CSV table of C-alpha atoms in Angstrom, one decimal:
chain,number,residue,atom,x,y,z
A,26,MET,CA,80.9,78.2,77.7
A,27,ASN,CA,79.8,77.0,73.9
A,28,LYS,CA,82.3,74.3,72.4
A,29,VAL,CA,83.1,77.2,69.8
A,30,LEU,CA,84.4,79.6,72.4
A,31,LEU,CA,86.1,76.5,74.0
A,32,ALA,CA,87.6,75.5,70.7
A,33,GLY,CA,89.0,79.0,69.9
A,34,LEU,CA,90.8,79.4,73.3
A,35,GLY,CA,92.1,75.9,72.4
A,36,LEU,CA,93.4,77.1,69.6
A,37,LEU,CA,94.7,80.6,71.1
A,38,LEU,CA,96.7,78.6,73.7
A,39,ALA,CA,97.9,76.0,71.6
A,40,ALA,CA,98.9,78.9,69.2
A,41,ALA,CA,100.9,80.7,72.7
A,42,TRP,CA,102.3,77.3,73.6
A,43,ALA,CA,103.6,77.1,70.1
A,44,GLY,CA,105.8,80.2,70.4
A,45,ALA,CA,106.8,79.3,74.1
A,46,GLY,CA,109.2,76.8,74.3
A,47,ILE,CA,107.0,73.9,73.5
A,48,GLY,CA,109.3,72.1,71.1
A,49,GLU,CA,112.7,72.9,73.2
A,50,ASP,CA,114.6,69.8,74.0
A,51,PHE,CA,114.6,69.8,77.4
A,52,ASP,CA,117.6,66.9,77.2
A,53,VAL,CA,119.4,69.6,75.4
A,54,PHE,CA,120.2,72.0,77.8
A,55,PHE,CA,118.9,70.0,81.3
A,56,THR,CA,119.4,67.2,83.5
A,57,ASP,CA,116.0,65.4,85.4
A,58,GLU,CA,117.0,67.7,88.5
A,59,THR,CA,116.2,70.9,90.4
A,60,LEU,CA,118.3,73.6,90.8
A,61,ARG,CA,117.8,76.2,93.5
A,62,ILE,CA,119.3,79.7,93.6
A,63,ASP,CA,118.7,81.4,96.4
A,64,TYR,CA,119.6,84.9,96.9
A,65,TYR,CA,119.1,88.5,98.9
A,66,HIS,CA,116.6,90.9,97.5
A,67,ILE,CA,117.7,94.6,99.2
A,68,GLY,CA,115.8,97.6,99.1
A,69,ASP,CA,112.9,100.2,99.7
A,70,ALA,CA,110.4,101.8,97.2
A,71,ASP,CA,113.2,103.5,94.9
A,72,SER,CA,115.6,101.4,95.4
A,73,GLU,CA,117.0,97.5,94.4
A,74,ILE,CA,120.0,95.3,95.0
A,75,VAL,CA,120.0,91.6,94.4
A,76,THR,CA,123.0,89.3,95.5
A,77,VAL,CA,123.2,85.4,95.2
A,78,ASP,CA,123.8,83.4,98.4
A,79,ARG,CA,124.1,80.1,97.0
A,80,ALA,CA,123.3,77.8,94.4
A,81,SER,CA,122.6,73.7,94.8
A,82,VAL,CA,121.3,71.0,93.1
A,83,TYR,CA,119.0,68.1,94.3
A,84,GLY,CA,115.9,66.0,93.8
A,85,ILE,CA,114.1,65.9,90.7
A,86,TRP,CA,112.5,68.5,88.0
A,87,ALA,CA,109.0,68.5,89.3
A,88,GLY,CA,108.0,71.0,85.9
A,89,SER,CA,107.2,70.6,82.5
A,90,ARG,CA,110.3,69.5,80.7
A,91,GLY,CA,108.4,70.2,77.5
A,92,ARG,CA,107.2,73.8,78.2
A,93,LEU,CA,110.3,75.6,79.3
A,94,ILE,CA,109.2,79.4,78.4
A,95,ASP,CA,106.4,80.7,80.5
A,96,PRO,CA,103.2,81.2,78.3
A,97,PHE,CA,101.7,83.8,80.7
A,98,ASP,CA,102.4,87.9,80.8
A,99,ASN,CA,102.2,87.7,84.7
A,100,GLY,CA,103.9,88.6,88.0
A,101,LEU,CA,105.9,91.9,88.5
A,102,TYR,CA,109.2,89.8,88.3
A,103,ARG,CA,110.6,87.1,85.6
A,104,VAL,CA,113.5,84.9,86.4
A,105,LYS,CA,115.4,84.3,82.8
A,106,ILE,CA,118.1,81.2,82.2
A,107,TYR,CA,120.0,81.5,79.1
A,108,ASP,CA,122.1,79.4,77.5
A,109,ALA,CA,125.7,81.3,78.5
A,110,ALA,CA,127.6,80.0,75.2
A,111,SER,CA,124.7,81.0,72.9
A,112,ASN,CA,122.9,83.5,74.6
A,113,ARG,CA,119.4,81.5,73.7
A,114,LEU,CA,116.7,81.9,76.3
A,115,ILE,CA,116.0,78.3,77.5
A,116,TYR,CA,113.8,79.2,80.9
A,117,SER,CA,111.7,81.6,82.2
A,118,ARG,CA,109.2,81.9,85.0
A,119,GLY,CA,106.9,85.5,86.0
A,120,PHE,CA,106.4,85.5,90.1
A,121,ASP,CA,105.9,87.9,92.5
A,122,SER,CA,107.5,88.6,95.8
A,123,TYR,CA,107.6,89.4,99.7
A,124,PHE,CA,110.1,92.2,98.7
A,125,GLY,CA,107.6,93.4,95.6
A,126,GLU,CA,105.0,94.3,97.9
A,127,TYR,CA,107.0,95.5,100.4
A,128,ARG,CA,108.2,98.1,98.3
A,129,THR,CA,104.7,99.6,97.9
A,130,SER,CA,104.3,99.9,101.8
A,131,GLY,CA,104.4,102.8,103.7
A,132,PRO,CA,108.1,102.1,105.1
A,133,ALA,CA,109.1,101.6,102.2
A,134,GLY,CA,108.2,105.2,100.8
A,135,GLU,CA,109.8,106.7,103.7
A,136,GLY,CA,113.4,105.0,102.7
A,137,VAL,CA,113.4,101.9,105.0
A,138,LYS,CA,115.3,99.5,103.3
A,139,ARG,CA,115.0,95.6,104.0
A,140,THR,CA,116.5,92.8,102.7
A,141,PHE,CA,114.3,89.6,101.8
A,142,HIS,CA,115.8,86.2,101.2
A,143,GLU,CA,114.4,84.8,98.3
A,144,THR,CA,114.5,81.6,95.7
A,145,ALA,CA,114.5,80.8,92.3
A,146,LEU,CA,113.8,76.9,91.0
A,147,VAL,CA,115.2,76.0,87.7
A,148,PRO,CA,116.0,72.8,86.1
A,149,ALA,CA,119.3,72.1,86.5
A,150,PRO,CA,121.7,73.0,83.6
A,151,LYS,CA,124.0,70.8,81.7
A,152,LYS,CA,126.5,73.5,80.9
A,153,PRO,CA,127.1,77.8,82.5
A,154,ILE,CA,123.9,79.6,82.5
A,155,ARG,CA,122.8,83.4,82.6
A,156,PHE,CA,120.7,83.9,85.3
A,157,VAL,CA,118.6,87.3,85.1
A,158,LEU,CA,115.7,89.0,87.1
A,159,GLU,CA,113.9,91.4,85.6
A,160,ARG,CA,111.1,93.4,87.3
A,161,ARG,CA,107.8,95.7,85.4
A,162,ASP,CA,108.0,99.3,85.6
A,163,ARG,CA,104.6,101.9,85.9
A,164,GLU,CA,104.1,100.9,82.5
A,165,ASN,CA,104.2,97.4,83.0
A,166,ARG,CA,107.6,96.6,80.9
A,167,PHE,CA,110.2,94.4,81.9
A,168,HIS,CA,114.0,95.7,82.8
A,169,GLU,CA,116.6,93.7,83.6
A,170,ILE,CA,117.6,94.3,87.0
A,171,PHE,CA,119.8,91.3,87.5
A,172,GLY,CA,122.3,89.0,85.9
A,173,GLN,CA,124.9,86.6,87.1
A,174,GLU,CA,126.7,83.4,85.6
A,175,ILE,CA,126.1,80.6,86.9
A,176,ASP,CA,128.3,76.8,86.6
A,177,PRO,CA,126.8,74.0,87.8
A,178,SER,CA,130.2,72.4,87.8
A,179,ASP,CA,131.5,74.7,89.7
A,180,VAL,CA,132.3,73.4,93.6
A,181,SER,CA,130.4,75.9,95.1
A,182,VAL,CA,127.5,74.5,94.0
A,183,LEU,CA,125.6,72.6,96.2
A,184,ARG,CA,125.2,68.8,96.1
A,185,GLU,CA,124.0,67.6,99.6
A,186,LYS,CA,121.2,65.4,100.4
A,187,ILE,CA,118.4,66.7,101.3
A,188,LEU,CA,117.4,64.5,104.6
A,189,ASP,CA,115.9,65.9,107.8
A,190,PRO,CA,114.7,62.7,109.9
A,191,ASP,CA,112.3,65.0,111.7
A,192,ILE,CA,110.0,65.6,108.7
A,193,GLN,CA,107.0,63.6,108.0
A,194,VAL,CA,106.0,63.4,104.3
A,195,VAL,CA,101.8,62.5,103.9
A,196,GLU,CA,101.2,61.5,100.3
A,197,ALA,CA,97.7,62.7,100.1
A,198,HIS,CA,96.5,62.9,96.6
A,199,LEU,CA,98.7,61.5,93.6
A,200,GLY,CA,97.5,61.9,90.2
A,201,GLY,CA,100.4,60.5,88.3
A,202,ASP,CA,104.3,61.7,87.5
A,203,PRO,CA,105.7,64.4,88.6
A,204,HIS,CA,106.6,66.0,85.0
A,205,SER,CA,103.4,65.4,83.8
A,206,GLY,CA,101.1,67.7,86.0
A,207,VAL,CA,100.9,69.9,89.3
A,208,ASP,CA,102.6,69.1,92.7
A,209,ILE,CA,101.7,70.9,95.3
A,210,ALA,CA,103.7,70.7,98.6
A,211,VAL,CA,101.4,71.8,102.0
A,212,LEU,CA,103.7,72.7,104.9
A,213,GLY,CA,102.7,72.7,108.2
A,214,GLU,CA,103.4,75.2,110.4
A,215,GLY,CA,103.1,75.6,114.2
A,216,TYR,CA,101.9,72.0,114.9
A,217,THR,CA,104.3,70.2,117.5
A,218,ARG,CA,105.1,66.3,117.5
A,219,ARG,CA,102.3,66.0,119.7
A,220,GLU,CA,99.8,67.2,117.0
A,221,ALA,CA,101.4,65.5,114.4
A,222,GLU,CA,98.2,63.9,113.6
A,223,LYS,CA,96.1,66.8,113.7
A,224,PHE,CA,98.0,67.8,110.7
A,225,LYS,CA,97.1,64.6,108.9
A,226,ASP,CA,93.6,65.4,109.2
A,227,ASP,CA,93.6,68.8,108.3
A,228,LEU,CA,95.3,68.0,105.3
A,229,ARG,CA,92.9,65.3,104.0
A,230,ARG,CA,90.1,67.8,105.2
A,231,HIS,CA,91.6,70.6,102.8
A,232,VAL,CA,92.4,68.0,100.1
A,233,ASP,CA,88.7,67.2,100.0
A,234,ILE,CA,87.9,70.5,99.8
A,235,PHE,CA,90.4,71.4,96.8
A,236,PHE,CA,88.5,69.0,94.7
A,237,ARG,CA,84.9,70.4,95.0
A,238,TYR,CA,86.0,73.4,93.4
A,239,GLU,CA,86.0,73.7,89.6
A,240,PRO,CA,88.3,73.7,87.6
A,241,TYR,CA,90.4,71.6,89.9
A,242,LYS,CA,87.6,69.1,90.4
A,243,SER,CA,87.5,67.9,86.9
A,244,LEU,CA,91.4,67.9,86.5
A,245,LYS,CA,91.8,65.8,89.7
A,246,GLY,CA,93.9,63.7,87.8
A,247,SER,CA,96.3,66.5,86.9
A,248,PHE,CA,97.7,66.7,90.6
A,249,ASN,CA,99.7,65.6,92.9
A,250,ILE,CA,99.4,66.6,96.9
A,251,ARG,CA,102.2,65.8,99.5
A,252,GLY,CA,101.9,66.9,103.1
A,253,VAL,CA,105.2,67.9,104.9
A,254,LEU,CA,105.6,68.5,108.5
A,255,LYS,CA,108.4,69.6,110.4
A,256,PRO,CA,107.4,69.8,114.2
A,257,SER,CA,107.3,73.3,115.8
A,258,GLU,CA,108.5,73.4,119.1
A,259,GLU,CA,105.0,75.5,120.2
A,260,SER,CA,101.6,75.2,118.4
A,261,GLY,CA,100.0,78.0,116.6
A,262,VAL,CA,102.2,81.0,115.2
A,263,ASP,CA,103.2,84.5,116.0
A,264,GLU,CA,100.4,87.6,116.8
A,265,PRO,CA,102.5,90.5,117.6
A,266,ARG,CA,99.6,92.7,117.9
A,267,ALA,CA,98.4,90.5,121.1
A,268,GLY,CA,102.1,90.2,122.1
A,269,ILE,CA,102.1,86.6,121.4
A,270,PHE,CA,105.3,85.1,120.1
A,271,LYS,CA,106.1,81.4,119.0
A,272,ASN,CA,108.8,79.0,118.3
A,273,THR,CA,107.9,77.2,115.0
A,274,ALA,CA,109.4,75.6,112.3
A,275,LEU,CA,109.1,78.3,109.3
A,276,SER,CA,108.3,81.3,111.9
A,277,ALA,CA,105.1,82.5,110.3
A,278,SER,CA,103.6,85.5,111.5
A,279,PHE,CA,100.2,87.7,111.7
A,280,ASN,CA,100.6,91.5,110.7
A,281,ALA,CA,102.6,91.0,107.7
A,282,LEU,CA,103.3,94.6,106.4
A,283,GLY,CA,101.7,95.8,109.4
A,284,SER,CA,97.9,93.9,107.9
A,285,GLU,CA,96.2,92.5,110.9
A,286,ARG,CA,95.2,89.6,109.0
A,287,TYR,CA,98.0,89.1,106.8
A,288,LEU,CA,99.9,85.9,107.3
A,289,LEU,CA,103.3,85.2,106.1
A,290,THR,CA,106.3,83.7,106.7
A,291,GLU,CA,109.9,85.6,105.8
A,292,ASP,CA,112.2,82.7,106.6
A,293,ASN,CA,112.2,81.5,102.9
A,294,ARG,CA,115.4,79.2,103.8
A,295,ALA,CA,113.8,77.2,105.8
A,296,LEU,CA,110.7,77.6,103.7
A,297,ARG,CA,112.2,75.7,100.7
A,298,ASP,CA,114.6,73.2,102.7
A,299,ILE,CA,111.2,71.6,104.3
A,300,ALA,CA,109.6,71.7,100.9
A,301,ALA,CA,113.1,70.1,99.1
A,302,HIS,CA,111.8,66.6,100.8
A,303,VAL,CA,109.1,66.6,98.0
A,304,PRO,CA,109.0,67.1,94.0
A,305,TYR,CA,106.7,70.4,94.3
A,306,ASP,CA,105.6,73.2,91.5
A,307,THR,CA,103.7,75.5,93.8
A,308,VAL,CA,103.6,75.4,98.1
A,309,MET,CA,101.1,75.9,100.4
A,310,ILE,CA,101.5,76.6,103.9
A,311,MET,CA,99.0,75.0,106.7
A,312,VAL,CA,99.0,76.8,110.0
A,313,ASN,CA,97.6,75.6,113.0
A,314,HIS,CA,95.3,78.6,114.1
A,315,ALA,CA,92.0,79.2,114.7
A,316,ARG,CA,92.1,82.9,113.9
A,317,TYR,CA,91.4,84.3,110.5
A,318,GLY,CA,94.6,85.0,108.2
A,319,GLY,CA,96.4,83.9,105.3
A,320,GLY,CA,98.0,85.6,102.1
A,321,GLY,CA,99.2,84.4,98.8
A,322,ILE,CA,102.2,85.7,96.4
A,323,TYR,CA,102.3,84.8,92.6
A,324,ASN,CA,104.6,81.5,91.9
A,325,SER,CA,106.0,82.5,95.7
A,326,PHE,CA,103.9,80.5,98.4
A,327,SER,CA,100.4,80.9,100.0
A,328,THR,CA,99.1,80.7,103.8
A,329,PHE,CA,96.3,80.0,105.1
A,330,THR,CA,94.8,79.0,109.1
A,331,ALA,CA,93.4,75.6,109.3
A,332,ASP,CA,90.2,76.2,112.1
A,333,THR,CA,88.9,79.4,111.3
A,334,GLN,CA,85.1,79.4,110.4
A,335,PHE,CA,86.4,80.6,106.7
A,336,HIS,CA,89.3,78.1,106.3
A,337,GLU,CA,88.0,76.6,103.2
A,338,TYR,CA,87.7,80.3,102.0
A,339,ILE,CA,91.1,81.6,102.8
A,340,PHE,CA,92.4,78.4,101.9
A,341,ILE,CA,90.7,78.5,97.8
A,342,HIS,CA,91.4,82.4,98.0
A,343,GLU,CA,95.0,82.4,98.2
A,344,PHE,CA,95.7,79.6,96.4
A,345,GLY,CA,94.3,81.6,93.2
A,346,HIS,CA,96.8,84.2,94.2
A,347,SER,CA,99.7,81.8,94.5
A,348,PHE,CA,99.2,79.5,91.5
A,349,ALA,CA,96.9,81.6,89.1
A,350,GLY,CA,98.2,84.8,90.0
A,351,LEU,CA,94.5,86.2,90.3
A,352,ALA,CA,94.3,89.7,91.7
A,353,ASP,CA,92.0,90.4,94.5
A,354,GLU,CA,88.9,91.7,93.4
A,355,TYR,CA,87.9,93.2,96.6
A,356,TYR,CA,88.3,96.8,97.3
A,357,THR,CA,86.7,97.9,100.6
A,358,SER,CA,89.4,95.8,102.7
A,359,ALA,CA,92.2,97.6,104.6
A,360,VAL,CA,95.2,96.7,102.7
A,361,ALA,CA,99.1,97.8,102.9
A,362,TYR,CA,99.7,98.6,99.7
A,363,ASN,CA,100.2,102.4,98.0
A,364,GLU,CA,99.1,102.8,94.4
A,365,PHE,CA,99.7,98.7,93.9
A,366,TYR,CA,97.8,99.3,90.3
A,367,PRO,CA,99.2,102.5,88.6
A,368,ARG,CA,96.2,104.6,86.9
A,369,GLY,CA,95.9,104.5,83.6
A,370,VAL,CA,97.2,101.2,83.2
A,371,GLU,CA,96.5,97.8,81.9
A,372,PRO,CA,96.8,95.2,85.3
A,373,VAL,CA,98.5,91.9,83.7
A,374,GLU,CA,96.1,89.8,86.2
A,375,ALA,CA,93.8,88.2,84.3
A,376,ASN,CA,90.6,89.0,86.7
A,377,ILE,CA,90.9,92.7,86.9
A,378,THR,CA,91.0,95.4,84.0
A,379,ALA,CA,91.3,99.1,84.1
A,380,LEU,CA,88.8,98.8,81.1
A,381,LEU,CA,91.0,101.3,78.8
A,382,ASP,CA,89.7,99.6,76.0
A,383,SER,CA,86.3,98.4,75.9
A,384,GLU,CA,86.0,97.0,72.5
A,385,ASN,CA,88.8,94.4,73.8
A,386,LEU,CA,88.1,93.4,77.0
A,387,LYS,CA,90.2,91.0,77.8
A,388,TRP,CA,87.9,88.3,78.8
A,389,LYS,CA,85.2,89.4,75.8
A,390,GLY,CA,84.3,86.2,74.4
A,391,LEU,CA,82.8,85.8,77.7
A,392,VAL,CA,80.3,88.5,77.6
A,393,GLU,CA,76.9,88.4,76.4
A,394,ASP,CA,75.4,90.6,73.6
A,395,GLY,CA,74.0,93.2,75.6
A,396,THR,CA,75.7,93.5,78.5
A,397,PRO,CA,76.9,97.4,78.8
A,398,LEU,CA,80.2,98.3,79.8
A,399,PRO,CA,80.8,99.3,82.2
A,400,THR,CA,78.1,97.1,84.1
A,401,PRO,CA,76.0,98.7,86.4
A,402,TRP,CA,75.3,97.2,89.7
A,403,GLU,CA,74.1,97.8,93.3
A,404,LYS,CA,77.3,99.8,94.3
A,405,GLU,CA,76.9,102.6,96.7
A,406,ALA,CA,74.9,100.4,98.5
A,407,PHE,CA,77.1,97.6,99.0
A,408,GLU,CA,80.0,99.9,100.1
A,409,ALA,CA,77.9,101.7,102.8
A,410,MET,CA,76.8,97.9,104.3
A,411,ASP,CA,80.9,96.9,103.8
A,412,THR,CA,82.3,100.1,104.7
A,413,ALA,CA,80.4,100.0,107.8
A,414,TRP,CA,81.4,96.6,108.9
A,415,GLN,CA,85.0,96.8,108.2
A,416,LYS,CA,85.0,99.2,111.1
A,417,GLU,CA,83.0,97.2,112.9
A,418,ARG,CA,85.6,94.4,112.4
A,419,ALA,CA,88.7,96.1,112.9
A,420,ALA,CA,87.4,97.5,116.3
A,421,LEU,CA,86.4,94.2,117.1
A,422,ASN,CA,89.9,92.7,116.6
A,423,SER,CA,91.7,95.5,118.2
A,424,ARG,CA,89.4,94.4,120.9
A,425,ILE,CA,90.1,90.6,121.4
A,426,ALA,CA,94.4,91.4,120.9
A,427,GLU,CA,94.2,94.0,123.9
A,428,LEU,CA,92.7,91.4,125.8
A,429,LYS,CA,95.1,88.8,124.6
A,430,ARG,CA,98.0,91.2,125.0
A,431,THR,CA,97.1,92.8,128.7
A,432,GLY,CA,96.7,88.7,129.9
A,433,ALA,CA,92.5,89.2,130.5
A,434,ASP,CA,90.7,85.9,131.7
A,435,SER,CA,90.9,83.2,129.1
A,436,ASP,CA,86.6,83.3,129.4
A,437,ALA,CA,86.6,87.2,128.2
A,438,ILE,CA,89.1,86.3,125.4
A,439,ARG,CA,86.7,83.4,124.3
A,440,LYS,CA,83.7,85.5,124.8
A,441,ALA,CA,84.9,88.5,122.4
A,442,GLU,CA,86.2,85.8,119.8
A,443,VAL,CA,82.7,84.4,119.4
A,444,GLU,CA,80.8,87.5,119.3
A,445,TYR,CA,83.8,88.6,116.5
A,446,ALA,CA,82.8,85.2,114.8
A,447,ARG,CA,78.8,85.6,114.7
A,448,ARG,CA,78.9,89.3,113.4
A,449,ASP,CA,81.6,88.0,111.2
A,450,ARG,CA,79.3,84.8,109.9
A,451,GLU,CA,76.0,87.2,109.7
A,452,HIS,CA,77.9,89.9,107.6
A,453,THR,CA,79.1,88.0,105.5
A,454,ASP,CA,76.2,85.8,105.0
A,455,LYS,CA,74.1,89.4,104.1
A,456,VAL,CA,76.8,90.3,101.8
A,457,SER,CA,76.7,87.0,99.5
A,458,ALA,CA,72.4,87.2,99.7
A,459,PHE,CA,72.6,91.0,98.3
A,460,LEU,CA,75.2,89.8,95.6
A,461,ARG,CA,73.1,87.2,94.5
A,462,ALA,CA,70.4,89.8,93.9
A,463,GLY,CA,71.8,92.0,91.8
A,464,ARG,CA,70.2,92.5,88.5
A,465,TRP,CA,73.1,91.3,86.7
A,466,ALA,CA,74.2,88.7,88.9
A,467,GLY,CA,75.3,85.5,87.7
A,468,LYS,CA,76.7,87.6,84.2
A,469,VAL,CA,80.0,88.0,83.0
A,470,GLY,CA,80.5,92.0,82.5
A,471,ALA,CA,83.0,94.6,83.9
A,472,PHE,CA,81.6,96.0,87.3
A,473,GLU,CA,83.8,98.8,88.6
A,474,GLY,CA,85.6,98.4,91.9
A,475,ALA,CA,88.2,95.3,92.0
A,476,GLY,CA,92.3,95.3,92.9
A,477,TYR,CA,91.7,97.5,96.2
A,478,SER,CA,90.4,100.5,94.6
A,479,ALA,CA,86.7,101.6,94.4
A,480,ARG,CA,87.6,103.3,91.0
A,481,GLY,CA,88.9,102.6,87.6
A,482,LEU,CA,89.0,99.0,88.2
A,483,TYR,CA,86.9,96.4,87.3
A,484,ARG,CA,86.0,92.9,88.0
A,485,PRO,CA,84.2,90.6,85.8
A,486,MET,CA,81.3,89.6,87.7
A,487,THR,CA,79.5,90.6,91.0
A,488,ASP,CA,80.7,88.3,92.9
A,489,CYS,CA,83.4,85.3,93.0
A,490,ILE,CA,85.7,83.7,95.7
A,491,MET,CA,87.9,86.5,94.7
A,492,PHE,CA,85.8,89.4,95.3
A,493,SER,CA,83.8,88.3,98.7
A,494,LYS,CA,83.9,85.4,101.5
A,495,GLY,CA,82.4,82.2,101.6
A,496,ALA,CA,82.0,79.1,100.2
A,497,LYS,CA,81.1,80.0,96.6
A,498,PRO,CA,82.7,79.2,93.1
A,499,PHE,CA,85.4,81.2,90.9
A,500,CYS,CA,83.7,83.2,88.4
A,501,ARG,CA,83.7,82.2,84.7
A,502,VAL,CA,86.7,84.3,84.1
A,503,CYS,CA,88.8,83.3,87.2
A,504,GLU,CA,88.0,79.3,86.5
A,505,ALA,CA,89.3,79.9,82.9
A,506,ALA,CA,92.5,81.4,84.2
A,507,ILE,CA,93.3,79.2,86.4
A,508,ARG,CA,92.4,75.9,84.2
A,509,ARG,CA,95.0,77.6,81.5
A,510,VAL,CA,97.5,77.4,84.0
A,511,ILE,CA,97.2,74.3,85.0
A,512,GLU,CA,97.5,72.4,81.2
A,513,SER,CA,100.4,74.9,81.3
A,514,TYR,CA,101.9,72.0,83.4
A,515,LEU,CA,101.2,69.4,81.7
A,516,GLU,CA,103.3,67.4,79.1
A,517,PRO,CA,102.5,68.6,75.4
């Protein structure tokens, strides 16, 4: 990126922040503590109910004290905090949620209502506030779905000290003051007491990986990374399709929303109780497992398995979702969602577009003159290759699950897993080579096929760690988006 463009982006960002709470006086409205608001999110595809569970004040406020109003238009939901006396907006933050994803699933569309526990973390207010949740409609317009006044001096607001003697904290990387950087809490899941040293080794291994990627590498001093381990009774996590269930600290499980590789936890209370032992802006869950799996929900949490051959890819890819709100750019893999991106509506994510206005592409400053929009690529050949693999992959995974479920000989299971890993690696290398050889490889444009859709959605480059597996960099658009998010956490 040339210096003129960098300067232009810097001025635009500064202008956005100038109207987004930089000048707010933190000390007028808040104390240097965290207010945790736990609530229940209930409903299906057509209904939505929110009820507050409890509020508690603890620790310090790890977020920025200068940029209180979210400068990014991202996330399906948004939390807003108003000063109750003046009705002045004093804090906001966009996010996605497990419930929000559930609403697009098959069961929700059939009217099956479910309850999810969620948390909003905000600076602890000095005076009564109005806590508001908003959700986007199909045209991406926000509407209030819930509001309730909370008085921090009320006796119902808990102020218990957070102390669990079983929890171990590992300071893996300290870049500075929690108020002026990004604080990451990496929670260990499925590690027993005997595996505490493995947790520490896995944590160090992944911190090293993290700082090999831009923009994290060049902004290393802006991060604090702490590992938090509450030992589990059993090693590993649930694998429902294989009939395997484990007693673990966070109750994480494969097969989230019916997707075999989607790995999440629904025990939000346990997640927040464990994470609260350190100051944090964002949470990652490192899972003690060798099977491919992970997930990432914007401004909620991400998960990744520590011992799969593609652990590096999952780790970096899923954090791109949970931290920066990046969209999945792939579209041939099976997903659990129905109409995740409405047709004819521009997605809010920085790295995909519906290309409704090619003259004002959201990343047009990175597109070289002469690049056609949409940008041609070897799409049909890629789809034929990858769709065939997705069918083979599903069959191989189903075979492994069946062997485990029926209690087959361990050698037979191991043989099937080795064969799957070999074929997966072969296909991954084939795809990476194919994408590198394309006519417009390495160029920023608008390449059709993104966001789970083969038609009508476009990604910035032919390949990116948000598009395909492997140890590869973020595309230029994703890297720039992540950098903007990191900078929003730095004290102005």
